[in-house]
CSV table of C-alpha atoms and ligand atoms in Angstrom, one decimal:
chain,number,residue,atom,x,y,z
D,30,MET,CA,-127.6,-3.3,-53.6
D,31,ASN,CA,-126.5,-5.6,-56.5
D,32,THR,CA,-127.7,-9.1,-55.7
D,33,THR,CA,-124.5,-10.8,-56.8
D,34,TRP,CA,-122.5,-8.6,-54.4
D,35,LEU,CA,-125.0,-9.3,-51.6
D,36,PHE,CA,-124.7,-13.0,-52.2
D,37,LEU,CA,-120.9,-12.8,-52.1
D,38,LYS,CA,-121.0,-10.8,-49.0
D,39,ASN,CA,-123.3,-13.4,-47.3
D,40,MET,CA,-121.0,-16.2,-48.4
D,41,LEU,CA,-118.0,-14.4,-47.0
D,42,SER,CA,-119.8,-13.9,-43.7
D,43,ILE,CA,-120.7,-17.5,-43.5
D,44,SER,CA,-117.2,-18.6,-44.4
D,45,ILE,CA,-115.9,-16.5,-41.5
D,46,VAL,CA,-118.3,-18.4,-39.2
D,47,CYS,CA,-116.8,-21.7,-40.5
D,48,ILE,CA,-113.2,-20.6,-40.1
D,49,LEU,CA,-114.0,-19.2,-36.6
D,50,ALA,CA,-115.6,-22.5,-35.6
D,51,ILE,CA,-112.5,-24.4,-36.6
D,52,VAL,CA,-110.1,-21.9,-35.0
D,53,LEU,CA,-112.1,-21.9,-31.8
D,54,GLY,CA,-112.1,-25.6,-31.7
D,55,THR,CA,-111.3,-27.0,-28.3
D,56,SER,CA,-110.8,-30.5,-26.8
D,57,CYS,CA,-113.7,-32.1,-24.9
D,58,ASN,CA,-111.8,-35.0,-23.3
D,59,PHE,CA,-112.8,-34.1,-19.8
D,60,LYS,CA,-113.4,-36.6,-17.1
D,61,LYS,CA,-117.1,-37.2,-16.3
D,62,ASP,CA,-118.3,-37.1,-12.7
D,63,ILE,CA,-122.0,-37.3,-12.1
D,64,PRO,CA,-124.5,-39.5,-14.0
D,65,ILE,CA,-127.2,-37.8,-15.9
D,66,THR,CA,-129.8,-39.3,-13.5
D,67,GLU,CA,-128.3,-37.1,-10.7
D,68,PHE,CA,-127.9,-34.0,-12.7
D,69,GLU,CA,-130.1,-31.0,-11.8
D,70,LEU,CA,-130.0,-27.5,-13.3
D,71,ASP,CA,-129.0,-24.9,-10.6
D,72,ASN,CA,-131.7,-22.9,-9.0
D,73,GLY,CA,-132.0,-19.6,-10.8
D,74,SER,CA,-130.7,-21.0,-14.1
D,75,GLY,CA,-133.4,-19.1,-15.8
D,76,LYS,CA,-131.6,-15.8,-15.1
D,77,ALA,CA,-128.5,-17.1,-16.9
D,78,MET,CA,-130.7,-18.3,-19.7
D,79,PHE,CA,-132.4,-15.0,-20.0
D,80,LYS,CA,-129.0,-13.2,-20.1
D,81,TYR,CA,-128.0,-15.3,-23.0
D,82,VAL,CA,-131.2,-14.4,-24.9
D,83,GLU,CA,-130.8,-10.7,-24.0
D,84,ARG,CA,-127.3,-10.7,-25.5
D,85,PHE,CA,-128.2,-12.8,-28.5
D,86,VAL,CA,-131.1,-10.7,-29.6
D,87,GLU,CA,-128.8,-7.7,-29.8
D,88,ILE,CA,-128.2,-9.3,-33.2
D,89,SER,CA,-131.6,-8.8,-34.8
D,90,PRO,CA,-133.2,-9.6,-37.0
D,91,ARG,CA,-131.4,-12.8,-38.0
D,92,ASP,CA,-133.0,-13.7,-41.3
D,93,SER,CA,-131.2,-16.5,-43.1
D,94,GLY,CA,-128.5,-15.5,-45.6
D,95,THR,CA,-128.1,-12.0,-44.2
D,96,ILE,CA,-125.0,-10.5,-42.6
D,97,ASN,CA,-126.8,-10.7,-39.2
D,98,ALA,CA,-127.3,-14.4,-39.6
D,99,GLY,CA,-123.5,-14.7,-40.1
D,100,LYS,CA,-123.0,-12.6,-37.0
D,101,ALA,CA,-125.4,-14.8,-35.0
D,102,GLY,CA,-123.6,-17.9,-36.1
D,103,GLN,CA,-120.3,-16.4,-35.0
D,104,TRP,CA,-121.8,-15.4,-31.6
D,105,LEU,CA,-123.1,-18.9,-31.1
D,106,SER,CA,-119.7,-20.4,-32.0
D,107,ARG,CA,-118.0,-18.2,-29.4
D,108,GLU,CA,-120.5,-19.0,-26.7
D,109,ILE,CA,-120.2,-22.8,-27.3
D,110,LYS,CA,-116.5,-22.5,-27.0
D,111,ARG,CA,-116.9,-20.6,-23.8
D,112,CYS,CA,-119.1,-23.4,-22.5
D,113,GLY,CA,-116.2,-25.8,-23.1
D,114,LEU,CA,-117.3,-27.6,-26.3
D,115,LYS,CA,-116.1,-27.5,-29.8
D,116,PRO,CA,-118.3,-25.4,-32.1
D,117,GLN,CA,-118.9,-26.8,-35.6
D,118,ALA,CA,-120.5,-25.1,-38.6
D,119,ASP,CA,-122.1,-26.6,-41.6
D,120,SER,CA,-122.9,-24.1,-44.4
D,121,TRP,CA,-124.5,-24.6,-47.8
D,122,VAL,CA,-126.4,-22.8,-50.4
D,123,GLU,CA,-130.0,-23.7,-51.3
D,124,GLN,CA,-132.7,-22.6,-53.7
D,125,THR,CA,-135.6,-20.8,-52.0
D,126,PRO,CA,-138.6,-18.8,-53.3
D,127,ARG,CA,-136.3,-15.8,-53.1
D,128,GLY,CA,-133.5,-17.4,-55.1
D,129,LYS,CA,-130.3,-19.0,-53.7
D,130,ILE,CA,-129.7,-18.4,-50.0
D,131,ALA,CA,-126.7,-19.4,-47.9
D,132,PHE,CA,-127.5,-21.2,-44.7
D,133,CYS,CA,-125.4,-22.3,-41.7
D,134,ASN,CA,-126.1,-24.7,-38.9
D,135,ILE,CA,-124.1,-24.4,-35.8
D,136,PHE,CA,-123.7,-27.4,-33.5
D,137,ALA,CA,-121.6,-29.0,-30.8
D,138,ASP,CA,-121.3,-32.6,-29.6
D,139,TYR,CA,-121.2,-33.4,-25.9
D,140,PRO,CA,-119.4,-36.7,-25.9
D,141,GLY,CA,-121.1,-39.6,-24.3
D,142,GLU,CA,-119.9,-43.2,-23.6
D,143,THR,CA,-121.0,-44.2,-27.1
D,144,GLU,CA,-121.4,-42.6,-30.5
D,145,LYS,CA,-125.2,-43.1,-30.4
D,146,THR,CA,-126.6,-39.7,-30.4
D,147,ILE,CA,-129.5,-37.6,-29.0
D,148,ILE,CA,-130.1,-34.2,-30.6
D,149,ILE,CA,-131.3,-31.3,-28.6
D,150,GLY,CA,-132.2,-28.7,-31.2
D,151,CYS,CA,-133.7,-25.3,-31.8
D,152,HIS,CA,-133.6,-22.6,-34.5
D,153,TYR,CA,-131.8,-19.3,-34.3
D,154,ASP,CA,-133.0,-17.6,-37.5
D,155,THR,CA,-135.9,-15.1,-37.5
D,156,LYS,CA,-138.9,-14.9,-39.8
D,157,SER,CA,-138.1,-12.6,-42.7
D,158,GLY,CA,-140.2,-9.6,-43.7
D,159,ILE,CA,-141.4,-8.6,-40.2
D,160,GLY,CA,-139.4,-5.4,-39.9
D,161,PRO,CA,-136.0,-4.0,-39.2
D,162,THR,CA,-136.5,-4.0,-35.4
D,163,PHE,CA,-137.9,-7.6,-35.2
D,164,GLN,CA,-136.0,-9.4,-32.4
D,165,GLY,CA,-137.5,-12.8,-32.5
D,166,ALA,CA,-136.9,-12.9,-28.8
D,167,ASN,CA,-139.1,-15.8,-28.2
D,168,ASP,CA,-139.2,-17.2,-31.7
D,169,GLY,CA,-135.5,-18.0,-32.4
D,170,GLY,CA,-134.1,-16.4,-29.3
D,171,SER,CA,-135.5,-18.0,-26.1
D,172,THR,CA,-134.4,-21.6,-27.0
D,173,VAL,CA,-130.8,-20.4,-27.6
D,174,GLY,CA,-130.6,-19.3,-24.0
D,175,VAL,CA,-132.0,-22.6,-22.7
D,176,MET,CA,-129.6,-24.7,-24.7
D,177,LEU,CA,-126.4,-22.7,-24.0
D,178,GLU,CA,-127.0,-22.7,-20.2
D,179,LEU,CA,-127.9,-26.4,-20.2
D,180,MET,CA,-124.7,-27.1,-22.2
D,181,ARG,CA,-122.6,-24.9,-19.9
D,182,GLN,CA,-123.8,-26.7,-16.8
D,183,MET,CA,-123.4,-30.2,-18.2
D,184,VAL,CA,-119.8,-29.4,-19.1
D,185,GLU,CA,-119.1,-27.7,-15.7
D,186,LYS,CA,-120.6,-30.5,-13.7
D,187,LYS,CA,-119.0,-33.2,-15.9
D,188,VAL,CA,-122.3,-35.0,-16.4
D,189,LYS,CA,-121.9,-38.6,-17.6
D,190,THR,CA,-124.2,-39.6,-20.5
D,191,LYS,CA,-124.4,-42.9,-22.4
D,192,HIS,CA,-125.4,-41.0,-25.5
D,193,THR,CA,-123.5,-38.3,-27.2
D,194,ILE,CA,-125.6,-35.2,-27.0
D,195,ARG,CA,-125.6,-33.0,-30.1
D,196,PHE,CA,-126.7,-29.4,-29.3
D,197,ALA,CA,-127.9,-28.2,-32.7
D,198,PHE,CA,-128.8,-24.6,-33.6
D,199,PHE,CA,-130.6,-24.7,-36.9
D,200,ASP,CA,-130.7,-22.0,-39.5
D,201,GLY,CA,-133.6,-21.5,-41.9
D,202,GLU,CA,-136.5,-22.9,-39.8
D,203,GLU,CA,-138.7,-20.1,-40.9
D,204,CYS,CA,-140.3,-20.2,-44.3
D,205,ILE,CA,-140.6,-17.2,-46.6
D,206,GLY,CA,-144.3,-16.1,-46.7
D,207,ASP,CA,-147.0,-18.3,-45.3
D,208,SER,CA,-146.5,-21.9,-46.5
D,209,TYR,CA,-143.8,-24.4,-46.0
D,210,SER,CA,-142.6,-26.6,-48.9
D,211,SER,CA,-139.7,-28.7,-49.8
D,212,GLN,CA,-137.8,-25.6,-50.8
D,213,ASN,CA,-139.2,-23.2,-48.2
D,214,GLY,CA,-138.5,-23.6,-44.5
D,215,LEU,CA,-136.9,-26.2,-42.2
D,216,HIS,CA,-133.7,-25.9,-44.2
D,217,GLY,CA,-131.3,-26.6,-41.3
D,218,SER,CA,-133.1,-29.5,-39.7
D,219,THR,CA,-133.7,-31.1,-43.1
D,220,ARG,CA,-130.0,-30.8,-43.8
D,221,MET,CA,-129.1,-32.5,-40.5
D,222,ALA,CA,-131.8,-35.2,-40.8
D,223,ASN,CA,-130.5,-36.0,-44.3
D,224,TYR,CA,-127.0,-36.3,-43.0
D,225,TYR,CA,-128.0,-38.9,-40.4
D,226,TYR,CA,-130.4,-40.7,-42.8
D,227,THR,CA,-127.8,-41.1,-45.5
D,228,GLN,CA,-124.6,-41.5,-43.4
D,229,LYS,CA,-125.3,-42.4,-39.7
D,230,LYS,CA,-128.8,-43.9,-39.6
D,231,ASP,CA,-128.1,-46.2,-36.7
D,232,ILE,CA,-126.4,-43.6,-34.7
D,233,LEU,CA,-129.2,-41.1,-34.2
D,234,GLN,CA,-131.6,-42.4,-31.4
D,235,ASN,CA,-133.8,-39.4,-30.5
D,236,VAL,CA,-134.4,-35.8,-31.3
D,237,ILE,CA,-135.8,-33.2,-28.9
D,238,ILE,CA,-136.8,-29.8,-30.4
D,239,ILE,CA,-137.8,-26.8,-28.4
D,240,ASP,CA,-139.3,-23.7,-30.0
D,241,MET,CA,-140.8,-20.5,-28.4
D,242,VAL,CA,-140.3,-21.4,-24.7
D,243,GLY,CA,-139.9,-18.0,-23.0
D,244,ASP,CA,-143.4,-16.5,-22.8
D,245,LYS,CA,-144.3,-15.4,-19.3
D,246,ASN,CA,-147.5,-17.3,-19.7
D,247,LEU,CA,-145.9,-20.5,-20.9
D,248,VAL,CA,-148.2,-23.1,-22.6
D,249,LEU,CA,-146.0,-25.8,-23.9
D,250,GLU,CA,-147.6,-28.3,-26.2
D,251,ILE,CA,-146.5,-31.4,-28.1
D,252,PRO,CA,-147.9,-31.5,-31.6
D,253,ARG,CA,-149.6,-34.6,-32.9
D,254,ASN,CA,-147.0,-35.3,-35.6
D,255,VAL,CA,-144.3,-36.5,-33.2
D,256,THR,CA,-143.1,-40.0,-32.2
D,257,PRO,CA,-145.8,-41.3,-29.8
D,258,LYS,CA,-143.5,-43.2,-27.5
D,259,LEU,CA,-141.3,-40.1,-27.0
D,260,ALA,CA,-144.4,-38.0,-26.4
D,261,LYS,CA,-145.6,-40.4,-23.7
D,262,GLN,CA,-142.2,-40.3,-22.0
D,263,ALA,CA,-142.1,-36.5,-22.1
D,264,MET,CA,-145.6,-36.2,-20.6
D,265,LEU,CA,-144.5,-38.6,-17.8
D,266,ALA,CA,-141.4,-36.6,-17.2
D,267,ALA,CA,-143.3,-33.4,-16.9
D,268,MET,CA,-145.9,-34.9,-14.6
D,269,GLU,CA,-143.3,-36.3,-12.2
D,270,ASN,CA,-141.4,-33.1,-11.6
D,271,LYS,CA,-143.3,-30.1,-10.3
D,272,LYS,CA,-140.4,-27.8,-11.2
D,273,ALA,CA,-140.6,-28.7,-14.9
D,274,ALA,CA,-142.7,-26.9,-17.4
D,275,ARG,CA,-146.2,-28.4,-17.8
D,276,VAL,CA,-146.9,-29.9,-21.2
D,277,SER,CA,-150.0,-31.2,-22.9
D,278,LEU,CA,-150.7,-32.9,-26.2
D,279,ALA,CA,-151.9,-30.5,-28.9
D,280,SER,CA,-154.9,-31.3,-31.0
D,281,THR,CA,-153.1,-30.4,-34.2
D,282,TYR,CA,-150.0,-31.1,-36.3
D,283,CYS,CA,-147.2,-28.6,-36.4
D,284,ILE,CA,-144.5,-28.1,-39.0
D,285,ASP,CA,-141.3,-27.5,-37.0
D,286,ASP,CA,-137.8,-28.7,-36.9
D,287,HIS,CA,-138.7,-32.2,-35.5
D,288,TRP,CA,-140.7,-33.0,-38.7
D,289,PRO,CA,-137.8,-33.7,-41.2
D,290,PHE,CA,-136.5,-36.3,-38.6
D,291,VAL,CA,-139.9,-37.9,-38.1
D,292,GLU,CA,-140.4,-38.0,-41.9
D,293,ARG,CA,-137.1,-40.0,-42.2
D,294,GLY,CA,-138.2,-42.5,-39.5
D,295,PHE,CA,-136.3,-41.1,-36.6
D,296,SER,CA,-137.8,-40.7,-33.1
D,297,ALA,CA,-138.4,-37.0,-32.5
D,298,ILE,CA,-140.5,-34.7,-30.4
D,299,ASP,CA,-141.3,-31.0,-30.3
D,300,PHE,CA,-142.1,-28.7,-27.4
D,301,ILE,CA,-143.7,-25.5,-28.6
D,302,ASP,CA,-145.8,-22.6,-27.2
D,303,TYR,CA,-148.1,-21.7,-29.9
D,304,THR,CA,-150.2,-19.2,-27.9
D,305,TYR,CA,-147.6,-16.5,-27.5
D,306,GLY,CA,-149.5,-13.2,-27.1
D,307,SER,CA,-150.9,-10.5,-24.8
D,308,THR,CA,-153.9,-12.6,-23.8
D,309,PRO,CA,-154.1,-16.4,-23.7
D,310,ASN,CA,-154.2,-17.8,-27.2
D,311,SER,CA,-154.2,-14.4,-28.9
D,312,LYS,CA,-150.8,-15.2,-30.6
D,313,ASP,CA,-150.5,-11.4,-31.2
D,314,TYR,CA,-146.8,-11.4,-30.3
D,315,TRP,CA,-145.9,-14.2,-32.7
D,316,HIS,CA,-144.2,-13.1,-35.9
D,317,THR,CA,-144.7,-9.4,-35.0
D,318,LEU,CA,-142.5,-6.6,-33.8
D,319,GLU,CA,-144.0,-7.3,-30.4
D,320,ASP,CA,-141.8,-10.4,-30.0
D,321,THR,CA,-139.3,-8.6,-27.8
D,322,ILE,CA,-137.2,-9.5,-24.8
D,323,ASP,CA,-139.5,-7.8,-22.2
D,324,LYS,CA,-142.2,-10.5,-23.0
D,325,LEU,CA,-139.9,-13.3,-21.8
D,326,SER,CA,-139.6,-14.7,-18.3
D,327,PRO,CA,-136.5,-16.4,-16.8
D,328,ASP,CA,-138.9,-18.7,-15.0
D,329,SER,CA,-140.4,-20.1,-18.2
D,330,LEU,CA,-136.9,-20.6,-19.6
D,331,GLU,CA,-135.8,-22.5,-16.5
D,332,LYS,CA,-138.9,-24.7,-16.4
D,333,THR,CA,-138.3,-25.7,-20.0
D,334,GLY,CA,-134.6,-26.5,-19.2
D,335,ILE,CA,-135.7,-28.7,-16.4
D,336,LEU,CA,-138.2,-30.5,-18.7
D,337,VAL,CA,-135.5,-31.2,-21.3
D,338,VAL,CA,-133.2,-32.5,-18.6
D,339,ASP,CA,-136.0,-34.8,-17.3
D,340,VAL,CA,-136.7,-36.2,-20.8
D,341,LEU,CA,-132.9,-36.7,-21.3
D,342,LYS,CA,-132.8,-38.7,-18.1
D,343,LEU,CA,-135.5,-41.0,-19.4
D,344,ILE,CA,-134.1,-41.6,-22.8
D,345,ASP,CA,-130.4,-41.6,-22.2
L,404,LIG,ZN1,-141.5,-18.5,-36.2
């Protein structure tokens, strides 16, 4: 297909997402009932999270700049609206090793008592070049389920938070090929980190990123290149609640969506399972056609959700 036509088609698709996000806009001036310290996810939330993932990965693959990426953005906007928040879309075009690509972040703000913000973020794009049946069920899918169900229950239970909670679904986390660079990968998180750095530096307090959290054999780690204070708080939160996912400190750095925030001086953390595979540490499901919904467990999703809530309780 002619590349200009493809580009125009992608831009059209992304414009539709933006228009939809505006049309779907809803008011979030609801009364708040329970303080975040008393908020617990329902027992069995993992099943609801899993259902979200199951439906989301029907749109696969979701490589940035493709028609499917636009569809995924539309789907996210609709689900955010269903949860009772106002979906917002930020789209832009950026140079990549494969030329100019259109990206689109989808996000929603859960209003707190102040404008000071905590971001809970994940990516929704898939790694390109894996194959036409690549689902990215764990990598790009699992976290979408956790975040949407968490958002839904916070709205439903009218949870009171001091901070505004921004649920951010980043596009373009994945790089093209093997190595990240300033023009390759982390596009969506860099875009949002730059926004806060240049326009709302004092507003953004903390960033919690989750990535690949659905493996039946969940091994969540916190990479070394996060904010140490936040890592300590997260470890504490995980230890105090037996229902929460267990986490340990990784021995290595990890380039993920937390990094653009850390680089700009913000407090940020990342929870990631880097062992995703058929046997412990084999990683053979990661970035392969094997990353399918049947490898995920509702239990792992729920435990991750509980962990995020516990960290939120500590830092709000
Ligand atoms: Zn990936």
